[in-house]
Coordinates of C-alpha atoms in Angstrom, one line a residue:
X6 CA 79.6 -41.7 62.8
X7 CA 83.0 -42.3 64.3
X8 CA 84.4 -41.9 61.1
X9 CA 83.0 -38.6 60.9
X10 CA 83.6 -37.2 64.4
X11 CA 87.1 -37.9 62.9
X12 CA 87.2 -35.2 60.6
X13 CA 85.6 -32.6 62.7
X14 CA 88.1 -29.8 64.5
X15 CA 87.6 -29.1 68.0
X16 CA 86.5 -26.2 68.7
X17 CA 88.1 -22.8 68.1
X18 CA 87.5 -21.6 71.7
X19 CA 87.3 -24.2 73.9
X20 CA 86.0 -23.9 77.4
X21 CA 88.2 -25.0 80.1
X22 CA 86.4 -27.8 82.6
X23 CA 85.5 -26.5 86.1
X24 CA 87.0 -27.7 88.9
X25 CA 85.3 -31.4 90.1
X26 CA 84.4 -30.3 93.8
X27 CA 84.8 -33.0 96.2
X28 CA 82.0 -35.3 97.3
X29 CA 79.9 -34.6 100.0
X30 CA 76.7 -34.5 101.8
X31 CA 76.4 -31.3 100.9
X32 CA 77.1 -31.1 97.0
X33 CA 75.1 -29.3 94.6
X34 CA 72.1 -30.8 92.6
X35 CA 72.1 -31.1 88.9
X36 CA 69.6 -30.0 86.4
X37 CA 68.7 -31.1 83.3
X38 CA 66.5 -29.2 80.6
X39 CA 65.2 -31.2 77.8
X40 CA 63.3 -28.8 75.6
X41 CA 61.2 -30.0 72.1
X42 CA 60.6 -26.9 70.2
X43 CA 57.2 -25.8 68.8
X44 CA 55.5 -28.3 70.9
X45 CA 52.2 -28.0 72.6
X46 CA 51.2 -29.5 75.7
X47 CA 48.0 -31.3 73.9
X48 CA 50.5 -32.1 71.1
X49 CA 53.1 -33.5 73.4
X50 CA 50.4 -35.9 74.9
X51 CA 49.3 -36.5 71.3
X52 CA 52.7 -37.4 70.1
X53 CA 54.5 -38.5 72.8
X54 CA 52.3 -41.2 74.9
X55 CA 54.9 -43.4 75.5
X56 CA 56.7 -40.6 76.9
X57 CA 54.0 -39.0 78.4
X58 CA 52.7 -42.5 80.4
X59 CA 56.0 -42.8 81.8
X60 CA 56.8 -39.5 82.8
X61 CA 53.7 -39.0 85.1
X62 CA 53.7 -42.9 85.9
X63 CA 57.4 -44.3 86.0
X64 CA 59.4 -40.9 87.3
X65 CA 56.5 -39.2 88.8
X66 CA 56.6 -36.0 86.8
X67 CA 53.7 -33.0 87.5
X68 CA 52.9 -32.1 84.3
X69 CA 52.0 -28.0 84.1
X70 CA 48.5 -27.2 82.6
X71 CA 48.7 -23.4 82.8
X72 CA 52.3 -22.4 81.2
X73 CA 51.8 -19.7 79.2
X74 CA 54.6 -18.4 76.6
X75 CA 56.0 -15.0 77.0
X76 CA 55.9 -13.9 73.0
X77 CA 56.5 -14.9 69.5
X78 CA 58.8 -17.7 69.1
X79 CA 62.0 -19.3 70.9
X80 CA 63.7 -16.4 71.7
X81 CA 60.7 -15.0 74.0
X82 CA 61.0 -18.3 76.0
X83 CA 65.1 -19.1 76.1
X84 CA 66.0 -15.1 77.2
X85 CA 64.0 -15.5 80.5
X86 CA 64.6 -19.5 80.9
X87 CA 68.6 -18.8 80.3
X88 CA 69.3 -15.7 81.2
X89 CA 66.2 -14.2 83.8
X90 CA 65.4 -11.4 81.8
X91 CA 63.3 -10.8 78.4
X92 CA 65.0 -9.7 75.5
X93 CA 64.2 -6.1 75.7
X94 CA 65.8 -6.2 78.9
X95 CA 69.1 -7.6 77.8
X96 CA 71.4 -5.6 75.9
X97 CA 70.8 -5.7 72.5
X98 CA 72.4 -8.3 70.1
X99 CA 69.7 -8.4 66.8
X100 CA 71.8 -8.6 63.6
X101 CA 69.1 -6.0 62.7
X102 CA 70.8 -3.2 64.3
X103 CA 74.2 -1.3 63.9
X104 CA 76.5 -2.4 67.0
X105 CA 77.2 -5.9 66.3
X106 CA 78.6 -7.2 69.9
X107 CA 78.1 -10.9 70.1
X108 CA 76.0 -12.0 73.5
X109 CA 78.9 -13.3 75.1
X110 CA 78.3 -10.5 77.6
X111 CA 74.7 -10.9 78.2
X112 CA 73.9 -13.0 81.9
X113 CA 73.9 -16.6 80.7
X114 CA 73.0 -18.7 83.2
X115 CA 75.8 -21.3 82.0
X116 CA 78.8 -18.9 83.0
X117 CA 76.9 -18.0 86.4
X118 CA 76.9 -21.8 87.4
X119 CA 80.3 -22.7 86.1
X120 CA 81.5 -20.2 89.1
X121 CA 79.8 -22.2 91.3
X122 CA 81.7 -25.6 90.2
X123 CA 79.4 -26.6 87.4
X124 CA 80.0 -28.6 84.4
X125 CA 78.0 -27.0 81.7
X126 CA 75.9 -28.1 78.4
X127 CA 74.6 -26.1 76.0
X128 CA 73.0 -28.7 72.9
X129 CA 71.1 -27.6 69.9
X130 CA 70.8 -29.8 66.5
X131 CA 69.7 -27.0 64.2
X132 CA 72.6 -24.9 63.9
X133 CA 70.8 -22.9 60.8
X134 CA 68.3 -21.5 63.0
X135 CA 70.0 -21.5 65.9
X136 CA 68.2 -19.6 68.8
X137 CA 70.9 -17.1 69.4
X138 CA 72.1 -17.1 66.2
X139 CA 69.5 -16.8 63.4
X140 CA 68.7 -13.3 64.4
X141 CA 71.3 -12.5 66.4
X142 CA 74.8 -12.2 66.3
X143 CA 75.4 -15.4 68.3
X144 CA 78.2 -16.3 70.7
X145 CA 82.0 -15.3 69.6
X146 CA 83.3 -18.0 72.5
X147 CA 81.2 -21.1 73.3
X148 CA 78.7 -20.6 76.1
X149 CA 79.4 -24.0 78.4
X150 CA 81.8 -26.5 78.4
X151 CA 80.1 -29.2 75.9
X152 CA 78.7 -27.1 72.7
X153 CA 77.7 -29.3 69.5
X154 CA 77.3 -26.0 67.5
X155 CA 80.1 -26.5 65.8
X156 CA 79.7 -30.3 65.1
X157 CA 76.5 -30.1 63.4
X158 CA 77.6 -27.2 61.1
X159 CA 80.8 -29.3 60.2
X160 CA 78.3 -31.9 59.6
X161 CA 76.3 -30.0 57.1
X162 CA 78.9 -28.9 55.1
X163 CA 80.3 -32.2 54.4
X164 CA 77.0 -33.1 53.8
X165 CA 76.9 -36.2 56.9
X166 CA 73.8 -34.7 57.9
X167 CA 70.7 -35.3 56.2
X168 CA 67.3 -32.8 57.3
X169 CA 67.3 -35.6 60.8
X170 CA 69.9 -37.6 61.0
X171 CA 73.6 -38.1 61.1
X172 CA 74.5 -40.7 59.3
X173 CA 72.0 -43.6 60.8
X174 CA 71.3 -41.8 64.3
X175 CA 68.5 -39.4 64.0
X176 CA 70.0 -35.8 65.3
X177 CA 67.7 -36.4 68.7
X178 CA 69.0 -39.4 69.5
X179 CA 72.2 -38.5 69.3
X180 CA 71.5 -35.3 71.2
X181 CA 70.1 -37.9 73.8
X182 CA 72.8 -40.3 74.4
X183 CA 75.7 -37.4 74.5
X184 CA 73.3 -35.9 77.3
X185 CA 73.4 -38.9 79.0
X186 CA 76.8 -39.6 78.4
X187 CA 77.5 -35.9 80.1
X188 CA 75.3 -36.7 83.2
X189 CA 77.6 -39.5 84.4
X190 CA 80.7 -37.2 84.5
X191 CA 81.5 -36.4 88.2
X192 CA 80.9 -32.9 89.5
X193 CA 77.3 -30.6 90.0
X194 CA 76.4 -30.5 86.1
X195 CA 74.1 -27.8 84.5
X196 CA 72.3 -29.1 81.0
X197 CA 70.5 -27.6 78.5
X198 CA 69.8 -30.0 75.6
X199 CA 67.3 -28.3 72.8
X200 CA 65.7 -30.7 69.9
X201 CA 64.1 -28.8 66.8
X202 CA 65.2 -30.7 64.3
X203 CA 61.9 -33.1 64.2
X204 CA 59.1 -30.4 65.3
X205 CA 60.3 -26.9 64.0
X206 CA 58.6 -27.1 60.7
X207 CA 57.2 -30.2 60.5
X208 CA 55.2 -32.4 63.2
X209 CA 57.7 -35.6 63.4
X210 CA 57.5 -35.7 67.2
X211 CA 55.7 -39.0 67.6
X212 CA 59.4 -40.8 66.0
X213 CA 60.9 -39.7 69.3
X214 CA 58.4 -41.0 71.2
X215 CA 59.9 -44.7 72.2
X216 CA 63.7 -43.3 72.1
X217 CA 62.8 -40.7 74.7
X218 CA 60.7 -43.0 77.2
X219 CA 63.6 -45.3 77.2
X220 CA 66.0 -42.7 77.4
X221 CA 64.1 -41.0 80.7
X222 CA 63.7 -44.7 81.9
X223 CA 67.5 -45.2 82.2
X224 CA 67.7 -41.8 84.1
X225 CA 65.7 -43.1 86.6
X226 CA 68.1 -46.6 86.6
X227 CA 71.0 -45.1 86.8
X228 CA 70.2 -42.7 90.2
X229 CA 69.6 -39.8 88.5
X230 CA 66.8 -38.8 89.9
X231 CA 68.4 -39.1 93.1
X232 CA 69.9 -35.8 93.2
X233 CA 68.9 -34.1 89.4
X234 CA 66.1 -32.0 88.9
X235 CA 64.2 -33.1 85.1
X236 CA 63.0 -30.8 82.7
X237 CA 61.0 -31.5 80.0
X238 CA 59.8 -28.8 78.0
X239 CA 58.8 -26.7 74.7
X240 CA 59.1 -23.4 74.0
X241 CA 55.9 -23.0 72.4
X242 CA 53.4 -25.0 70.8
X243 CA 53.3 -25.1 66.5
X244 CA 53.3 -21.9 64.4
X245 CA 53.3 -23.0 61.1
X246 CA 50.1 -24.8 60.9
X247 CA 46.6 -24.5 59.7
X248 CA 45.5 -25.1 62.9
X249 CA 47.0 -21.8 63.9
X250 CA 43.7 -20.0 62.4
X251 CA 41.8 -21.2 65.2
X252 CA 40.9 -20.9 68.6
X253 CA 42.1 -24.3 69.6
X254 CA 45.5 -23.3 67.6
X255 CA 46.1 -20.4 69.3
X256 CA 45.6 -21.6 72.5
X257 CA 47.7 -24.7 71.9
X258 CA 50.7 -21.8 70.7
X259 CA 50.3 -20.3 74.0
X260 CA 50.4 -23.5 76.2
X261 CA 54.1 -25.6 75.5
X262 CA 54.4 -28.6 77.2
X263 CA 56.3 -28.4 81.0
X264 CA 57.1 -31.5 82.9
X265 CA 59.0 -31.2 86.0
X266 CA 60.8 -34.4 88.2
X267 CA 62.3 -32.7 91.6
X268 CA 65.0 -34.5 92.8
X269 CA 64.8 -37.1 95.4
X270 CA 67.0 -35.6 98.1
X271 CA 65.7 -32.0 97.2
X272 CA 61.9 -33.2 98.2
X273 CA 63.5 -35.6 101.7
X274 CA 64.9 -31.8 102.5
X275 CA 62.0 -29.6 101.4
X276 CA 58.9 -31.5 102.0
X277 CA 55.9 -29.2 100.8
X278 CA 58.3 -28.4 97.2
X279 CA 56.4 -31.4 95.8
X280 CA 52.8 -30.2 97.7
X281 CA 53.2 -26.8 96.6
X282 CA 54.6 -27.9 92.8
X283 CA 51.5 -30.2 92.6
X284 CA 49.5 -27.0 93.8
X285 CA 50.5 -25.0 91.3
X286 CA 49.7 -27.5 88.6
X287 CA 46.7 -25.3 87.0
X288 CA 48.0 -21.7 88.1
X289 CA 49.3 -19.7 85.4
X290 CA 53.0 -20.3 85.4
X291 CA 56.1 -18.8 82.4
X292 CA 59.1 -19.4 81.7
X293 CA 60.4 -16.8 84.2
X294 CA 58.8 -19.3 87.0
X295 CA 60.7 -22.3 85.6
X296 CA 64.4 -20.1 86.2
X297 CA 63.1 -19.0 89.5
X298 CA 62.6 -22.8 90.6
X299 CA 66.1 -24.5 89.0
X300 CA 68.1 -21.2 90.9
X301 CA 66.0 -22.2 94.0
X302 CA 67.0 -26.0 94.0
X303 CA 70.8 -24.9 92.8
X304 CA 70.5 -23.0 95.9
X305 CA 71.6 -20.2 93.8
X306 CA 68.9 -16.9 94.5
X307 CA 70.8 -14.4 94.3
X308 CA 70.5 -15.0 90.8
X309 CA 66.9 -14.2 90.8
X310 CA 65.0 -11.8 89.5
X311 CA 63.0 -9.7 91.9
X312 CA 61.4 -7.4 89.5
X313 CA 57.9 -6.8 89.5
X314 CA 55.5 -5.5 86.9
X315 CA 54.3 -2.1 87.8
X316 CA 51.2 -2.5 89.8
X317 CA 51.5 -5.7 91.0
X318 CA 51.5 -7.0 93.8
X319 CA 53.7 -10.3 93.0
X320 CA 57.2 -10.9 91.7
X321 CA 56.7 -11.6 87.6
X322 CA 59.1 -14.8 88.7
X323 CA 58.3 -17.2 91.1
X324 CA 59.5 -20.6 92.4
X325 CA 57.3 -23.3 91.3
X326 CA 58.2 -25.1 94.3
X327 CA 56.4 -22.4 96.4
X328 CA 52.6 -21.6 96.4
X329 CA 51.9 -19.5 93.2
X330 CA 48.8 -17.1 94.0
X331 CA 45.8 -18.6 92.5
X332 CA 44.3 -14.9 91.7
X333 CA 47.6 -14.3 90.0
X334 CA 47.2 -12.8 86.3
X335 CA 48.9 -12.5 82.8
X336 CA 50.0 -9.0 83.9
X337 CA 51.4 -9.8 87.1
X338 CA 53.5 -12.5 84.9
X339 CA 54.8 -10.2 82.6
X340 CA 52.4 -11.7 79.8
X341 CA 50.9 -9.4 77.4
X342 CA 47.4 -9.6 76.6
X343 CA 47.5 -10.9 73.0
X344 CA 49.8 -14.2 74.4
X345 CA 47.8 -14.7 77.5
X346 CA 45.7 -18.1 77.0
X347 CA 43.8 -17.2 80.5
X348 CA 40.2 -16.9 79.9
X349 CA 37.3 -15.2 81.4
X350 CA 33.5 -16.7 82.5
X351 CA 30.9 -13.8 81.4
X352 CA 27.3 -14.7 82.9
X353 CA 25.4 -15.6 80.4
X354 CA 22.1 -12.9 81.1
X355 CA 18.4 -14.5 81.5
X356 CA 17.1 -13.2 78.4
X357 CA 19.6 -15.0 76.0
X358 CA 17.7 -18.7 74.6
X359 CA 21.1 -20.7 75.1
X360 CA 20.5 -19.3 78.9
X361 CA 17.7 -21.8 79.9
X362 CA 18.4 -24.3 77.0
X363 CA 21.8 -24.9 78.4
X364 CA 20.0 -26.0 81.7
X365 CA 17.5 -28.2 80.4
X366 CA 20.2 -29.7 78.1
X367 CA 21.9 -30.7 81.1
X368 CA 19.2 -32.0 82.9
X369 CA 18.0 -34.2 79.9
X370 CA 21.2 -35.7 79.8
X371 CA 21.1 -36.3 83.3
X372 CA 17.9 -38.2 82.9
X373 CA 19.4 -40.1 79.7
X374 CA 22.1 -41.4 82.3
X375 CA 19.0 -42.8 84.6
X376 CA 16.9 -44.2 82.1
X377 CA 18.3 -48.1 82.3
X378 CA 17.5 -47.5 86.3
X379 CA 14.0 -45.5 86.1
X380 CA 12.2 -48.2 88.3
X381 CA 14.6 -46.9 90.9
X382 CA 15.4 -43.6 89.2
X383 CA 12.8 -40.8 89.0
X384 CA 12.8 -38.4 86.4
X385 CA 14.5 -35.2 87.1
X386 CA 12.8 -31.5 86.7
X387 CA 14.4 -28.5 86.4
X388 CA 13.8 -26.5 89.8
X389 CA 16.4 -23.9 89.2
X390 CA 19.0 -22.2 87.8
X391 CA 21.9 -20.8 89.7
X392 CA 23.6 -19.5 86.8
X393 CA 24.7 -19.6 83.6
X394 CA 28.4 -18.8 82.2
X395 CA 30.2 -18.7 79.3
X396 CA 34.0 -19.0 78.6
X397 CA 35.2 -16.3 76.8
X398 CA 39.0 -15.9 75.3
X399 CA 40.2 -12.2 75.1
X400 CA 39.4 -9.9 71.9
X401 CA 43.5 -9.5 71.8
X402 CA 43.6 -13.4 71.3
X403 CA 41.1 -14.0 69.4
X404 CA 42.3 -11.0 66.5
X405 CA 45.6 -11.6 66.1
X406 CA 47.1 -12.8 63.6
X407 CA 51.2 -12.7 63.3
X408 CA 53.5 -10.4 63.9
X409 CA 54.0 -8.4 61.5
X410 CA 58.2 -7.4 62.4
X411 CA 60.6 -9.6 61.8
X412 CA 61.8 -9.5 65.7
X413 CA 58.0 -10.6 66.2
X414 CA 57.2 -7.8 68.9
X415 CA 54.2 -5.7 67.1
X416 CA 51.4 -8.1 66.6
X417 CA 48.7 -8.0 63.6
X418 CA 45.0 -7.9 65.5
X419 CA 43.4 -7.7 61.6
X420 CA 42.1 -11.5 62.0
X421 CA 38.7 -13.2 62.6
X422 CA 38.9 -16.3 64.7
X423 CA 35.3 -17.8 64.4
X424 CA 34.7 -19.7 66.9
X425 CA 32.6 -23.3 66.0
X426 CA 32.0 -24.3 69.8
X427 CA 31.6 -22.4 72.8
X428 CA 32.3 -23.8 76.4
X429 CA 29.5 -22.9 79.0
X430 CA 29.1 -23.7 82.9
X431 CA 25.9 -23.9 84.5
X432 CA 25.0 -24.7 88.3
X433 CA 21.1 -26.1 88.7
X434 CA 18.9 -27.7 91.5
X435 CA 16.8 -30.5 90.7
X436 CA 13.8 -32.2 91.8
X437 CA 12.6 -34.5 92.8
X438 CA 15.8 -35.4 95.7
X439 CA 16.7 -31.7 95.6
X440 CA 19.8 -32.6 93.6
X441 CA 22.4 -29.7 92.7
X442 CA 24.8 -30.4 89.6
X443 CA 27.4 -28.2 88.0
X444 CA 28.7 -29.2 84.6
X445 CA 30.7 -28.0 81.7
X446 CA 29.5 -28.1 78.3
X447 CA 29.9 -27.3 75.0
X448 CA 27.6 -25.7 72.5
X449 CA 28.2 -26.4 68.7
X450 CA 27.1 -23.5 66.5
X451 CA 27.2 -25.3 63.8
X452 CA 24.8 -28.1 65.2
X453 CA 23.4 -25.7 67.3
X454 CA 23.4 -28.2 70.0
X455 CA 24.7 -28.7 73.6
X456 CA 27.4 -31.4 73.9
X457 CA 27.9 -33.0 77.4
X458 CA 30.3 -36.0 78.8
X459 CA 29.5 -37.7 82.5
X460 CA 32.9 -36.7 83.6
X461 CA 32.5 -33.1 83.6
X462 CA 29.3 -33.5 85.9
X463 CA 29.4 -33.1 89.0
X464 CA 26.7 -33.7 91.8
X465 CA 27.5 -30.7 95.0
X466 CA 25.1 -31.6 97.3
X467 CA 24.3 -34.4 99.3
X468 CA 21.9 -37.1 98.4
X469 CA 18.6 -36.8 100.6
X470 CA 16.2 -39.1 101.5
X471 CA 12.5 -38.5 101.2
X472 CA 10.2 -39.2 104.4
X473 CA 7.0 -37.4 103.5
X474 CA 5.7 -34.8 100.8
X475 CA 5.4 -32.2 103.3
X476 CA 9.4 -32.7 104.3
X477 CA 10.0 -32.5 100.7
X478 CA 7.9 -29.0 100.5
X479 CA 10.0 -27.6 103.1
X480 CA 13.1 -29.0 101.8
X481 CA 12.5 -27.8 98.7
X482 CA 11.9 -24.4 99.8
X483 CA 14.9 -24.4 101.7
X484 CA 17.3 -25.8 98.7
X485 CA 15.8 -22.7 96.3
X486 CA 16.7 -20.2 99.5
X487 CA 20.0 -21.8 99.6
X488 CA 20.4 -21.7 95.9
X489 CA 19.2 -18.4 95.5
X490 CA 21.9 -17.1 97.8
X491 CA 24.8 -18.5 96.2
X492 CA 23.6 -17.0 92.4
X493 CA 23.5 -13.7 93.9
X494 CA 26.7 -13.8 95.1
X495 CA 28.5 -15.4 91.7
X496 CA 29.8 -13.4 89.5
X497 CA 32.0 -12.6 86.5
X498 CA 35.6 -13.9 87.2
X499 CA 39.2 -15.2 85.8
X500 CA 39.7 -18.6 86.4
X501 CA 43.3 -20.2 86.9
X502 CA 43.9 -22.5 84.1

């Protein structure tokens, strides 16, 4: 690979190095961004379990359940991670349309931190589709101060590189190590390092998986953590699969992986950043929320965005390391309806079969989980029903099927996502020992059978014990009063994911 590096120009417009500001107390943190394109959450965890075990175990990463893409493809995500605005709201740079300005001018985040004293890194290993360059007219001067754009085109055309690998490194790898080589340069440092080569169009991830552990591993050995914020990312999960048909597919496209490590000084100085970050685990979050949060521990706002959606009450971007609003929605984040994974419980009404069935299903597997104990177990009866719901994924989701422009903003709603389980919630009061349970289930259509595991069971009352049968009259009567109360005041709502 030496050899080869040999051959290779610099590049035609090199970026002069900032300044190296002197040490002190007071120096900027870093931040690294490690992004894995076309990578779900699920299929991260799937893939990457080495990865995954140490990120939440070894470096204590929060992993984000609800973050929700902005659109179709990388672009929707890198505009607002890189730049704080969407594409339509950046001037406009598609090789699609007449004026054919490159996006040197457009507010890269890279230039606004090398002001401040940054070293810079901008990393992708798939130069043909490269994200601001396979449909747009790319950068005429490179964007940061390290730029392997032009090293893995050289590379290609004297045929070094084969689909993954340069010579005997795999591209990633490579793209690893010269990320960590840049991280031990002196100086605040800004990186952006973007992996596609293994998970664009084909699923390769898992071949990382060891490499990367290791790699985040000797982060954590050599100080990094100390004063670095750690990203890793996707930018959406897979597009070009079967799975894409179906509800589980489309959901997975809506949901990329997000892993965030907050630096060790940054949490000594902030203490509720980590609280709130940890709190905001299962709110709906986008990429606009991840830019907020690395300008908030650069200690660089003013580069924030403070528009808001018309209507809403919140800013569409918001610091992670602040309390999101739990009753926040996909239009308050800037998330159209069609890419909004969020989901809606509809009450399920009295006169529908699965209504009752999903009760006594639950309370027959309750009794299932007693039976080795019955000499001290009773049997369990079903005493009430507090309600019934079912999950329901929006009509937008569920019908669409591509979009059908090439720049991927009108969406097709002409497909049929049949859905072969359904997820339900139900809340019911038992007797005897006036027992109240809540569980989620699911309902196979196909079987047309309720499926139930222990874990998603949970008991949310007290356990009572009997004296007489006319206490347990009274008590009885007094758990359907309470019971009662609460159904009438359920209803249909959004839940955070």
């Amino acid at each position: 690979m030496d050899r080869l590096r040999g051959r290779f120009p610099p590049s035609p417009h090199p970026a002069p190095a900032p300044p190296v500001p002197a040490l002190t107390p007071a120096r900027p943190l870093n931040v690294l961004l490690v992004g894995f394109d076309s990578t779900s959450k699920n299929g991260f965890i799937r893939s990457m379990p080495e990865t995954f075990r140490s990120l939440q175990e070894d470096l204590g990463a929060v992993v984000m359940d609800g973050y929700n893409i902005l659109g179709d493809g990388t672009p929707a995500t890198l505009f607002p991670l890189l730049t704080g605005r969407t594409e339509l709201e950046n001037p406009d740079r598609r090789t699609s349309v007449s004026v054919k300005e490159s996006v040197d001018d457009l507010p890269f985040i890279f230039k606004r931190v090398r002001s401040h004293g940054y070293r810079t890194v901008y990393f992708e290993d798939h130069p043909n589709i490269g994200t601001f360059n396979f449909r747009f007219t790319g950068f005429r001067r490179q964007p940061a101060d390290h730029y392997l754009r032009h090293f893995f085109k050289l590379a290609n055309e004297f045929n070094k590189k084969d689909w993954y690998c340069i010579g005997d490194t795999p591209s990633f790898l490579l793209m690893l190590e010269k990320t960590e080589e840049f991280m031990k340069l002196d100086g605040p440092k800004f990186a952006f390092t973007f992996i596609a080569d293994i998970t664009h169009d084909r699923t390769m991830l898992s071949v990382a998986d060891s490499d990367t552990a290791a790699w985040l591993r000797r982060l954590r050995d050599g100080g990094h953590l100390e004063d670095t914020l750690v990203v890793v990312h996707a930018d959406h999960g897979p597009r070009y699969v079967k799975q894409r048909s179906t509800l589980i597919g489309k959901l997975e496209e809506r949901l990329p992986f997000l892993s965030i490590i907050l630096p060790e000084r940054f949490k000594r100085s902030h203490p509720d950043a980590l609280l709130n970050l940890r709190g905001n685990k299962r709110t709906l979050t986008t990429p606009h929320d991840l830019y907020h949060t690395y300008l908030e521990i650069m200690g660089l706002r003013e580069y924030q965005n403070s528009y808001r959606v018309p209507g809403s009450s919140f800013q569409r971007g918001m610091s992670l390391v602040g309390p999101i609003p739990k009753n926040r929605t996909c239009a308050d984040a800037g998330v159209e309806a069609h890419w909004c994974a969020c989901v809606k419980w509809t009450r399920v009404a009295e006169q529908d079969p699965l209504y009752r069935r999903s009760a006594e299903a639950l309370v027959q597997y309750i009794n299932t989980l007693t039976e080795e104990m019955r000499s001290n177990c009773a049997i369990r009866t079903l005493s009430h029903i507090s309600y019934v719901q079912q999950q329901a994924p929006s009509k937008q989701l569920l019908t669409f099927r591509q979009s059908i422009d090439y720049d991927g903003f009108v969406p097709d709603f002409t497909a049929y996502t049949g859905e072969k389980k359904q997820t339900f919630s139900v809340k019911i009061a038992v007797g005897p020992g006036h027992g109240v349970y809540e569980a989620t289930m699911t309902y196979s259509l196909t079987e047309d059978a309720f499926q139930l595991d222990h874990r998603t069971i949970s008991r949310s009352n007290a356990f009572i014990i009997e004296v007489n049968e006319n206490d347990d009259e009274d008590e009885d009567d007094d758990d359907d009063e309470q019971v009662q109360t609460e159904s009438e005041h359920e209803s249909d709502m959004e839940i955070d994911l």
